[in-house]
């Protein structure tokens, strides 16, 4: 399972992509990620209502080939999406790159 | 919801009811009672003089401070209050947080609090002293800032009624960087000025103009505060607040595309980045932070050609275009270019060095100059 978070906008206007694959994680971290994915509702939310707000795309590519995706603006994350995005973006496990 | 829906259906004058009671009535009553209570809340003396403090309350009803335009402006001799709150790691639902510094309070020793306070004050002073503008809305809107938003949050933004600052440190901004840069603070507050004036749609070229006006007045506030001459300025927005591995600044107005590794701002229309204004976050609402490099450079080239204090030479021209009522909310670069040339001619004379400089700025970025639109 590969989880990818794209965050754009903000005052910097930069695009940050963070990606984590559970195959690269130790067992506790992989279980934590699976729990967050299972708790996430993959539905789109409203775009950011403010100038320089962040926009997000959260996608999960499962080993069976299925893909789930949610796009939402700052402050409009569907249930569970904010926690999953924060775990990937802010945690120590993801590969991060800047750019569109 | 607009103020137009706040029709008075009941002439009840609940002048002795406390705001908390009126709020409860507004939330729990039927439609008529709700409207009457809400109307009374909005017209209260407290709300007239301290409108921004009611931001969270207004949002509960789908309103913004702009919906209060029917109210009398705050007395100009008092000026806006300047208050800073600590949201202590909370996010939107926790705003504004705990009041930690009021207008007349001394510095707190918390750098984020004191920098947010000073930056808001400098920006309000700039607009009042240079353009006779009474705060963000030109009606005395109080300046409210909340600091320590989220965890290692790499952003600062204007919500529609207040400023919000993260601490940085999340991989993009150095810790404390977002309140340290006065041009970033003024950039965000200028989104408020645009909200209350041209209301430029935040997508495509009008969105790029929205971003550019924020950069223009952001850099002018910095130049004025630090006494920087247009001819010798480096025209960097957010200098030295990015993680050093990323680069030296957020944007370079005179040389777009060179501020940091991966900066993809175009320097002229030949390199315009045509992106759809869709829900894909990579597309940046149709490139609002990308193509803003074009009008940014037009301004910087014009100001550099003139030299001197850009906030006094071309600042009034760009301010008149933003707030004068002739710039459409859907304006494109050519609309903005034509208006700036026209306003420069009105202010300084047709064929003046100032008008020639403005024209030259737009020519440098290859924006077609149409005849005066008026």
Tab-separated table of C-alpha atoms in Angstrom:
chain	number	residue	atom	x	y	z
A	1	UNK	CA	0.000	0.000	0.000
A	2	UNK	CA	1.361	3.397	-1.015
A	3	UNK	CA	-0.024	6.590	0.500
A	4	UNK	CA	0.684	9.914	-1.214
A	5	UNK	CA	-0.146	13.386	0.061
A	6	UNK	CA	0.129	16.453	-2.157
A	7	UNK	CA	-0.089	19.825	-0.413
A	8	UNK	CA	-0.097	23.046	-2.409
A	9	UNK	CA	-0.720	26.735	-1.946
A	10	UNK	CA	-0.020	28.596	1.227
A	11	UNK	CA	1.780	31.904	1.170
A	12	UNK	CA	4.751	30.116	-0.400
A	13	UNK	CA	2.672	28.659	-3.216
A	14	UNK	CA	4.863	25.554	-3.212
A	15	UNK	CA	3.780	22.005	-3.979
A	16	UNK	CA	4.980	19.424	-1.474
A	17	UNK	CA	4.521	15.721	-2.188
A	18	UNK	CA	5.075	13.169	0.560
A	19	UNK	CA	4.870	9.446	-0.120
A	20	UNK	CA	5.086	6.435	2.145
A	21	UNK	CA	4.898	2.720	1.332
A	22	UNK	CA	3.947	0.341	4.080
A	23	UNK	CA	6.455	-2.175	2.720
A	24	UNK	CA	9.179	0.203	3.904
A	25	UNK	CA	7.816	0.532	7.427
A	26	UNK	CA	8.407	-1.527	10.531
A	27	UNK	CA	5.423	-3.488	11.838
A	28	UNK	CA	4.132	-0.926	14.383
A	29	UNK	CA	4.357	1.950	11.922
A	30	UNK	CA	2.700	-0.083	9.166
A	31	UNK	CA	-0.127	-0.973	11.543
A	32	UNK	CA	-0.509	2.666	12.513
A	33	UNK	CA	-0.703	3.698	8.864
A	34	UNK	CA	-3.243	0.965	8.084
A	35	UNK	CA	-5.382	2.123	10.986
A	36	UNK	CA	-5.325	5.713	9.758
A	37	UNK	CA	-6.183	4.655	6.207
A	38	UNK	CA	-9.063	2.494	7.433
A	39	UNK	CA	-10.422	5.432	9.452
A	40	UNK	CA	-10.270	7.843	6.518
A	41	UNK	CA	-13.263	8.700	4.365
A	42	UNK	CA	-12.119	9.184	0.803
A	43	UNK	CA	-14.522	11.866	-0.348
A	44	UNK	CA	-13.709	15.300	-1.696
A	45	UNK	CA	-14.133	18.300	0.583
A	46	UNK	CA	-14.585	21.967	-0.181
A	47	UNK	CA	-11.605	23.853	-1.612
A	48	UNK	CA	-9.847	26.324	0.632
A	49	UNK	CA	-12.053	29.325	1.273
A	50	UNK	CA	-9.135	31.631	1.983
A	51	UNK	CA	-6.380	33.086	-0.160
A	52	UNK	CA	-3.118	31.302	0.605
A	53	UNK	CA	-4.919	28.393	2.235
A	54	UNK	CA	-3.509	24.944	1.620
A	55	UNK	CA	-5.050	22.509	-0.879
A	56	UNK	CA	-4.606	18.762	-0.434
A	57	UNK	CA	-4.812	15.557	-2.426
A	58	UNK	CA	-4.653	12.315	-0.496
A	59	UNK	CA	-4.398	9.043	-2.409
A	60	UNK	CA	-3.975	5.416	-1.407
A	61	UNK	CA	-2.867	2.807	-3.930
A	62	UNK	CA	-3.533	-0.638	-2.517
A	63	UNK	CA	-1.676	-3.779	-3.462
A	64	UNK	CA	-4.779	-5.100	-5.259
A	65	UNK	CA	-4.550	-2.187	-7.691
A	66	UNK	CA	-7.413	-0.172	-6.282
A	67	UNK	CA	-6.925	3.547	-5.657
A	68	UNK	CA	-8.824	5.789	-3.273
A	69	UNK	CA	-8.478	9.573	-3.450
A	70	UNK	CA	-9.717	12.679	-1.683
A	71	UNK	CA	-9.126	16.336	-2.509
A	72	UNK	CA	-9.940	19.096	-0.046
A	73	UNK	CA	-8.951	22.532	1.089
A	74	UNK	CA	-7.538	23.699	4.369
A	75	UNK	CA	-10.103	23.312	7.127
A	76	UNK	CA	-12.382	21.056	5.044
A	77	UNK	CA	-10.803	17.624	5.456
A	78	UNK	CA	-13.240	14.690	5.395
A	79	UNK	CA	-13.254	12.518	8.530
A	80	UNK	CA	-9.886	10.938	9.163
A	81	UNK	CA	-8.147	12.679	6.270
A	82	UNK	CA	-6.505	15.345	8.359
A	83	UNK	CA	-4.911	12.829	10.709
A	84	UNK	CA	-3.680	10.659	7.840
A	85	UNK	CA	-2.277	13.635	5.938
A	86	UNK	CA	-0.501	14.935	9.036
A	87	UNK	CA	1.003	11.504	9.782
A	88	UNK	CA	2.442	11.291	6.296
A	89	UNK	CA	3.493	14.940	5.909
A	90	UNK	CA	4.907	15.545	9.353
A	91	UNK	CA	6.135	12.107	10.382
A	92	UNK	CA	9.577	10.600	9.809
A	93	UNK	CA	8.546	7.919	7.328
A	94	UNK	CA	7.721	9.677	4.067
A	95	UNK	CA	9.872	10.591	1.094
A	96	UNK	CA	9.276	14.274	0.426
A	97	UNK	CA	9.872	16.327	-2.661
A	98	UNK	CA	9.064	19.879	-3.657
A	99	UNK	CA	7.683	20.779	-7.059
A	100	UNK	CA	4.666	20.364	-9.249
B	1	UNK	CA	-25.354	34.470	2.840
B	2	UNK	CA	-25.328	38.187	2.240
B	3	UNK	CA	-26.535	41.012	4.406
B	4	UNK	CA	-29.458	41.233	2.059
B	5	UNK	CA	-30.964	38.194	3.729
B	6	UNK	CA	-30.923	39.939	7.067
B	7	UNK	CA	-34.279	41.529	6.519
B	8	UNK	CA	-35.840	42.988	9.593
B	9	UNK	CA	-38.935	40.965	10.304
B	10	UNK	CA	-39.416	42.058	13.863
B	11	UNK	CA	-38.870	45.474	15.352
B	12	UNK	CA	-38.030	44.053	18.737
B	13	UNK	CA	-35.370	46.280	20.286
B	14	UNK	CA	-33.527	44.010	22.649
B	15	UNK	CA	-31.167	46.735	23.757
B	16	UNK	CA	-30.611	45.366	27.234
B	17	UNK	CA	-30.108	41.764	26.177
B	18	UNK	CA	-26.489	40.633	26.475
B	19	UNK	CA	-24.829	39.370	23.303
B	20	UNK	CA	-24.654	35.837	24.679
B	21	UNK	CA	-28.423	35.744	25.113
B	22	UNK	CA	-29.011	37.207	21.678
B	23	UNK	CA	-26.681	34.623	20.233
B	24	UNK	CA	-28.613	31.824	21.911
B	25	UNK	CA	-31.871	33.255	20.591
B	26	UNK	CA	-30.376	33.576	17.127
B	27	UNK	CA	-29.282	29.970	17.171
B	28	UNK	CA	-32.391	28.414	18.679
B	29	UNK	CA	-35.298	30.603	17.619
B	30	UNK	CA	-37.522	30.324	14.590
B	31	UNK	CA	-36.632	32.183	11.406
B	32	UNK	CA	-38.235	35.485	12.424
B	33	UNK	CA	-36.785	35.474	15.900
B	34	UNK	CA	-33.410	34.458	14.546
B	35	UNK	CA	-33.278	37.318	12.085
B	36	UNK	CA	-34.380	39.857	14.673
B	37	UNK	CA	-31.855	38.663	17.241
B	38	UNK	CA	-29.070	38.522	14.703
B	39	UNK	CA	-29.895	41.993	13.451
B	40	UNK	CA	-29.780	43.315	16.980
B	41	UNK	CA	-26.460	41.618	17.575
B	42	UNK	CA	-24.965	43.105	14.470
B	43	UNK	CA	-26.119	46.616	15.238
B	44	UNK	CA	-24.960	46.613	18.816
B	45	UNK	CA	-22.516	49.272	19.804
B	46	UNK	CA	-19.988	46.620	20.735
B	47	UNK	CA	-20.127	45.103	17.304
B	48	UNK	CA	-19.846	48.466	15.585
B	49	UNK	CA	-16.644	49.256	17.380
B	50	UNK	CA	-15.107	45.820	17.620
B	51	UNK	CA	-16.411	44.013	14.595
B	52	UNK	CA	-13.480	41.727	14.027
B	53	UNK	CA	-13.791	40.254	17.506
B	54	UNK	CA	-17.001	38.709	16.288
B	55	UNK	CA	-15.391	36.817	13.435
B	56	UNK	CA	-16.056	33.353	14.874
B	57	UNK	CA	-19.628	34.362	15.744
B	58	UNK	CA	-20.220	35.677	12.246
B	59	UNK	CA	-18.862	32.501	10.688
B	60	UNK	CA	-21.397	30.456	12.650
B	61	UNK	CA	-24.048	32.223	10.612
B	62	UNK	CA	-22.203	32.049	7.320
B	63	UNK	CA	-21.357	35.757	7.469
B	64	UNK	CA	-18.153	37.727	7.121
B	65	UNK	CA	-17.196	41.259	8.164
B	66	UNK	CA	-18.043	42.391	4.636
B	67	UNK	CA	-21.676	41.611	5.447
B	68	UNK	CA	-21.568	44.375	8.053
B	69	UNK	CA	-21.006	47.149	5.554
B	70	UNK	CA	-24.411	48.597	6.401
B	71	UNK	CA	-23.050	49.536	9.821
B	72	UNK	CA	-21.493	52.945	10.435
B	73	UNK	CA	-17.698	52.963	10.244
B	74	UNK	CA	-15.763	52.987	13.451
B	75	UNK	CA	-14.909	56.488	14.596
B	76	UNK	CA	-11.712	57.312	12.690
B	77	UNK	CA	-10.019	59.067	15.577
B	78	UNK	CA	-9.858	55.874	17.605
B	79	UNK	CA	-8.174	53.744	14.913
B	80	UNK	CA	-8.410	49.994	14.840
B	81	UNK	CA	-7.587	47.899	17.848
B	82	UNK	CA	-4.539	45.667	17.382
B	83	UNK	CA	-4.809	42.427	19.318
B	84	UNK	CA	-2.852	39.179	19.247
B	85	UNK	CA	-4.137	35.809	20.438
B	86	UNK	CA	-2.330	32.560	21.205
B	87	UNK	CA	-4.161	29.616	19.670
B	88	UNK	CA	-1.660	27.256	21.356
B	89	UNK	CA	-1.411	24.614	18.666
B	90	UNK	CA	-5.122	24.568	17.907
B	91	UNK	CA	-6.534	24.996	14.444
B	92	UNK	CA	-9.571	26.656	12.856
B	93	UNK	CA	-12.046	25.606	15.508
B	94	UNK	CA	-9.850	27.083	18.245
B	95	UNK	CA	-9.503	30.552	16.714
B	96	UNK	CA	-8.857	33.190	17.803
B	97	UNK	CA	-7.430	31.628	21.004
B	98	UNK	CA	-6.401	33.381	24.209
B	99	UNK	CA	-5.804	37.131	24.157
B	100	UNK	CA	-2.136	37.754	24.946
B	101	UNK	CA	-1.530	41.331	23.774
B	102	UNK	CA	-3.854	44.264	23.342
B	103	UNK	CA	-3.398	47.585	21.607
B	104	UNK	CA	-1.773	49.393	24.501
B	105	UNK	CA	0.017	46.434	26.076
B	106	UNK	CA	3.813	46.233	26.193
B	107	UNK	CA	5.756	43.518	24.356
B	108	UNK	CA	5.209	40.044	25.748
B	109	UNK	CA	8.602	38.497	25.102
B	110	UNK	CA	7.016	35.896	22.818
B	111	UNK	CA	8.617	36.737	19.466
B	112	UNK	CA	5.676	35.465	17.426
B	113	UNK	CA	3.217	37.573	19.403
B	114	UNK	CA	5.313	40.712	19.252
B	115	UNK	CA	6.243	40.359	15.587
B	116	UNK	CA	2.620	39.740	14.581
B	117	UNK	CA	1.620	42.809	16.583
B	118	UNK	CA	4.337	45.011	15.098
B	119	UNK	CA	3.746	43.775	11.542
B	120	UNK	CA	0.015	44.432	11.725
B	121	UNK	CA	0.642	47.885	13.174
B	122	UNK	CA	3.203	48.764	10.492
B	123	UNK	CA	0.852	47.596	7.744
B	124	UNK	CA	-2.090	49.568	9.117
B	125	UNK	CA	0.143	52.634	9.518
B	126	UNK	CA	1.315	52.256	5.921
B	127	UNK	CA	-2.212	52.171	4.527
B	128	UNK	CA	-3.410	55.029	6.737
B	129	UNK	CA	-0.448	57.360	6.242
B	130	UNK	CA	0.151	56.715	2.548
B	131	UNK	CA	-3.391	56.233	1.275
B	132	UNK	CA	-5.647	57.489	4.084
B	133	UNK	CA	-7.098	53.992	4.344
B	134	UNK	CA	-8.726	53.191	7.673
B	135	UNK	CA	-7.536	49.609	8.291
B	136	UNK	CA	-8.058	46.595	6.060
B	137	UNK	CA	-11.649	47.393	5.165
B	138	UNK	CA	-11.262	51.210	5.188
B	139	UNK	CA	-13.871	51.192	7.935
B	140	UNK	CA	-11.681	50.640	10.968
B	141	UNK	CA	-11.751	46.865	11.114
B	142	UNK	CA	-9.826	45.771	14.174
B	143	UNK	CA	-6.582	43.937	13.554
B	144	UNK	CA	-6.728	40.455	15.039
B	145	UNK	CA	-3.816	38.041	14.774
B	146	UNK	CA	-3.543	34.502	16.106
B	147	UNK	CA	-0.122	32.887	16.507
B	148	UNK	CA	1.093	29.359	17.232
B	149	UNK	CA	-1.525	27.856	14.899
B	150	UNK	CA	-1.266	24.071	14.474
B	151	UNK	CA	1.851	22.000	14.943
B	152	UNK	CA	4.974	23.113	13.041
B	153	UNK	CA	2.509	24.714	10.664
B	154	UNK	CA	4.197	26.089	7.552
B	155	UNK	CA	1.765	28.818	6.608
B	156	UNK	CA	0.288	32.198	7.391
B	157	UNK	CA	-3.077	33.287	6.039
B	158	UNK	CA	-5.922	35.796	6.225
B	159	UNK	CA	-9.173	34.056	7.103
B	160	UNK	CA	-11.447	36.810	5.851
B	161	UNK	CA	-11.510	38.557	9.200
B	162	UNK	CA	-8.205	37.885	10.947
B	163	UNK	CA	-4.559	36.884	10.497
B	164	UNK	CA	-3.269	33.424	11.400
B	165	UNK	CA	0.368	32.348	11.744
B	166	UNK	CA	1.879	28.917	12.111
B	167	UNK	CA	5.237	28.473	13.814
B	168	UNK	CA	6.978	27.056	10.736
B	169	UNK	CA	9.544	24.332	11.224
B	170	UNK	CA	7.618	21.790	9.159
B	171	UNK	CA	10.241	21.532	6.455
B	172	UNK	CA	9.428	24.656	4.422
B	173	UNK	CA	9.864	27.619	6.768
B	174	UNK	CA	12.464	28.062	9.479
B	175	UNK	CA	10.916	28.164	12.955
B	176	UNK	CA	9.545	31.621	13.611
B	177	UNK	CA	10.026	32.704	10.008
B	178	UNK	CA	6.415	33.475	9.214
B	179	UNK	CA	6.060	36.310	11.705
B	180	UNK	CA	9.607	37.565	11.193
B	181	UNK	CA	8.977	38.739	7.617
B	182	UNK	CA	7.053	42.021	7.568
B	183	UNK	CA	6.437	41.641	3.822
B	184	UNK	CA	4.685	38.312	4.440
B	185	UNK	CA	2.498	39.898	7.117
B	186	UNK	CA	1.634	42.795	4.802
B	187	UNK	CA	1.058	40.353	1.917
B	188	UNK	CA	-1.570	38.520	3.935
B	189	UNK	CA	-3.257	41.661	5.266
B	190	UNK	CA	-3.419	42.956	1.708
B	191	UNK	CA	-5.501	39.919	0.799
B	192	UNK	CA	-7.934	41.536	3.225
B	193	UNK	CA	-7.662	44.879	1.448
B	194	UNK	CA	-8.408	43.137	-1.849
B	195	UNK	CA	-11.326	41.322	-0.233
B	196	UNK	CA	-12.836	44.695	0.669
B	197	UNK	CA	-12.033	46.423	-2.630
B	198	UNK	CA	-11.515	44.780	-6.045
B	199	UNK	CA	-12.488	41.299	-4.738
B	200	UNK	CA	-10.294	39.705	-7.391
B	201	UNK	CA	-11.429	36.145	-8.064
B	202	UNK	CA	-8.830	33.729	-6.750
B	203	UNK	CA	-8.334	31.776	-9.959
B	204	UNK	CA	-6.480	32.246	-13.219
B	205	UNK	CA	-5.192	35.720	-14.102
B	206	UNK	CA	-7.474	37.557	-11.685
B	207	UNK	CA	-6.138	35.280	-8.936
B	208	UNK	CA	-2.567	35.940	-10.041
B	209	UNK	CA	-3.330	39.678	-9.835
B	210	UNK	CA	-4.748	39.098	-6.351
B	211	UNK	CA	-1.465	37.459	-5.367
B	212	UNK	CA	0.568	40.152	-7.095
B	213	UNK	CA	-1.170	43.055	-5.354
B	214	UNK	CA	-0.353	41.306	-2.072
B	215	UNK	CA	3.298	40.998	-3.063
B	216	UNK	CA	3.432	44.595	-4.290
B	217	UNK	CA	2.057	46.084	-1.090
B	218	UNK	CA	3.949	43.523	0.978
B	219	UNK	CA	7.258	44.699	-0.465
B	220	UNK	CA	6.234	48.362	-0.238
B	221	UNK	CA	5.504	48.009	3.476
B	222	UNK	CA	8.948	46.467	3.887
B	223	UNK	CA	10.674	49.126	1.781
B	224	UNK	CA	8.987	51.914	3.726
B	225	UNK	CA	9.716	50.351	7.110
B	226	UNK	CA	13.376	49.790	6.252
B	227	UNK	CA	13.977	52.798	4.022
B	228	UNK	CA	14.838	50.731	0.958
B	229	UNK	CA	15.280	52.525	-2.368
B	230	UNK	CA	13.607	50.973	-5.413
B	231	UNK	CA	16.743	51.171	-7.532
B	232	UNK	CA	18.880	49.224	-5.072
B	233	UNK	CA	16.224	46.858	-3.686
B	234	UNK	CA	16.593	43.107	-4.183
B	235	UNK	CA	12.806	42.704	-4.588
B	236	UNK	CA	12.734	39.440	-2.631
B	237	UNK	CA	9.531	38.420	-0.866
B	238	UNK	CA	10.064	36.444	2.337
B	239	UNK	CA	13.835	36.702	2.359
B	240	UNK	CA	15.695	34.266	4.627
B	241	UNK	CA	12.638	32.561	6.069
B	242	UNK	CA	12.704	29.382	3.981
B	243	UNK	CA	14.657	26.340	5.075
B	244	UNK	CA	18.097	27.113	3.627
B	245	UNK	CA	18.118	23.865	1.653
B	246	UNK	CA	15.141	25.175	-0.341
B	247	UNK	CA	16.406	28.636	-1.160
B	248	UNK	CA	16.698	32.243	-0.120
B	249	UNK	CA	13.182	33.640	-0.558
B	250	UNK	CA	9.601	32.859	-1.572
B	251	UNK	CA	9.559	35.022	-4.668
B	252	UNK	CA	11.824	37.356	-6.611
B	253	UNK	CA	9.771	40.169	-8.086
B	254	UNK	CA	12.454	41.533	-10.401
B	255	UNK	CA	13.664	38.078	-11.545
B	256	UNK	CA	10.722	35.688	-11.195
B	257	UNK	CA	11.668	32.025	-11.104
B	258	UNK	CA	14.943	32.498	-9.239
B	259	UNK	CA	13.890	32.696	-5.595
B	260	UNK	CA	14.360	29.023	-4.666
B	261	UNK	CA	15.176	25.682	-6.234
B	262	UNK	CA	12.074	24.702	-8.179
B	263	UNK	CA	10.670	28.233	-8.391
B	264	UNK	CA	8.586	28.082	-11.589
B	265	UNK	CA	7.347	31.651	-11.805
B	266	UNK	CA	7.511	32.979	-15.380
B	267	UNK	CA	9.293	36.266	-16.092
B	268	UNK	CA	7.051	37.265	-19.006
B	269	UNK	CA	4.017	36.221	-21.033
B	270	UNK	CA	6.097	34.027	-23.337
B	271	UNK	CA	6.569	31.694	-20.367
B	272	UNK	CA	3.000	32.021	-19.026
B	273	UNK	CA	1.956	28.784	-17.346
B	274	UNK	CA	-1.542	27.889	-18.514
B	275	UNK	CA	-3.060	25.639	-15.858
B	276	UNK	CA	-6.705	24.694	-15.331
B	277	UNK	CA	-8.435	26.265	-12.353
B	278	UNK	CA	-9.724	22.924	-11.089
B	279	UNK	CA	-9.657	21.009	-7.820
B	280	UNK	CA	-6.219	19.503	-8.439
B	281	UNK	CA	-4.010	21.193	-5.840
B	282	UNK	CA	-1.023	20.979	-8.190
B	283	UNK	CA	-2.733	23.456	-10.504
B	284	UNK	CA	-2.758	26.235	-7.910
B	285	UNK	CA	-6.215	27.569	-8.851
B	286	UNK	CA	-4.971	28.128	-12.371
B	287	UNK	CA	-1.495	29.238	-11.400
B	288	UNK	CA	-2.233	32.081	-9.003
B	289	UNK	CA	1.132	31.786	-7.228
B	290	UNK	CA	2.945	31.028	-10.486
B	291	UNK	CA	1.842	33.643	-13.002
B	292	UNK	CA	1.810	36.379	-10.364
B	293	UNK	CA	5.481	36.639	-11.271
B	294	UNK	CA	4.474	38.501	-14.432
B	295	UNK	CA	2.633	41.471	-12.871
B	296	UNK	CA	5.133	41.394	-9.993
B	297	UNK	CA	7.980	41.981	-12.415
B	298	UNK	CA	6.016	44.667	-14.285
B	299	UNK	CA	5.740	46.624	-11.038
B	300	UNK	CA	9.342	46.024	-9.989
B	301	UNK	CA	10.736	47.023	-13.396
B	302	UNK	CA	8.694	50.206	-13.416
B	303	UNK	CA	9.622	51.115	-9.844
B	304	UNK	CA	13.294	50.364	-10.396
B	305	UNK	CA	13.346	52.522	-13.509
B	306	UNK	CA	11.990	55.432	-11.486
B	307	UNK	CA	14.136	54.801	-8.410
B	308	UNK	CA	13.393	56.502	-5.105
B	309	UNK	CA	10.647	55.500	-2.720
B	310	UNK	CA	8.369	53.132	-4.600
B	311	UNK	CA	5.655	53.448	-1.961
B	312	UNK	CA	5.407	57.126	-2.942
B	313	UNK	CA	5.999	56.902	-6.696
B	314	UNK	CA	4.001	53.912	-7.928
B	315	UNK	CA	2.373	52.728	-4.715
B	316	UNK	CA	-0.466	55.254	-5.121
B	317	UNK	CA	-1.003	54.144	-8.733
B	318	UNK	CA	-1.361	50.474	-7.855
B	319	UNK	CA	-3.480	51.389	-4.826
B	320	UNK	CA	-5.866	53.452	-6.958
B	321	UNK	CA	-6.199	50.583	-9.424
B	322	UNK	CA	-6.895	48.072	-6.635
B	323	UNK	CA	-9.387	50.186	-4.736
B	324	UNK	CA	-10.741	52.665	-7.269
B	325	UNK	CA	-13.654	50.520	-8.356
B	326	UNK	CA	-12.710	50.127	-12.017
B	327	UNK	CA	-10.772	46.865	-11.798
B	328	UNK	CA	-13.183	44.002	-12.436
B	329	UNK	CA	-13.109	41.048	-10.061
B	330	UNK	CA	-12.413	38.944	-13.149
B	331	UNK	CA	-9.712	41.267	-14.503
B	332	UNK	CA	-6.829	39.857	-16.511
B	333	UNK	CA	-3.282	41.171	-16.872
B	334	UNK	CA	-4.177	43.389	-19.848
B	335	UNK	CA	-7.014	44.999	-17.890
B	336	UNK	CA	-4.663	45.741	-15.013
B	337	UNK	CA	-1.931	47.026	-17.304
B	338	UNK	CA	-4.296	49.417	-19.076
B	339	UNK	CA	-5.632	50.783	-15.808
B	340	UNK	CA	-2.201	51.310	-14.245
B	341	UNK	CA	-1.028	53.226	-17.324
B	342	UNK	CA	-4.207	55.316	-17.295
B	343	UNK	CA	-3.991	56.069	-13.578
B	344	UNK	CA	-0.299	56.951	-13.858
B	345	UNK	CA	-1.228	59.388	-16.636
B	346	UNK	CA	-3.960	60.960	-14.518
B	347	UNK	CA	-1.687	61.292	-11.526
B	348	UNK	CA	1.527	62.390	-13.188
B	349	UNK	CA	0.463	63.481	-16.666
B	350	UNK	CA	0.352	61.802	-20.053
B	351	UNK	CA	3.856	61.075	-21.254
B	352	UNK	CA	5.336	61.669	-17.793
B	353	UNK	CA	8.354	59.644	-16.735
B	354	UNK	CA	6.113	57.822	-14.284
B	355	UNK	CA	3.610	56.829	-16.957
B	356	UNK	CA	6.433	55.813	-19.273
B	357	UNK	CA	7.924	53.690	-16.496
B	358	UNK	CA	4.615	51.905	-15.919
B	359	UNK	CA	4.220	51.312	-19.624
B	360	UNK	CA	7.784	50.045	-19.787
B	361	UNK	CA	7.182	47.638	-16.936
B	362	UNK	CA	4.305	45.957	-18.744
B	363	UNK	CA	6.233	45.947	-22.006
B	364	UNK	CA	9.122	44.205	-20.265
B	365	UNK	CA	6.837	41.309	-19.327
B	366	UNK	CA	5.184	41.314	-22.762
B	367	UNK	CA	1.669	42.106	-21.595
B	368	UNK	CA	-0.178	43.766	-24.451
B	369	UNK	CA	-1.116	47.354	-23.720
B	370	UNK	CA	-4.628	48.250	-24.776
B	371	UNK	CA	-5.916	51.804	-25.048
B	372	UNK	CA	-7.262	53.463	-21.923
B	373	UNK	CA	-10.314	51.361	-21.017
B	374	UNK	CA	-12.298	54.363	-19.768
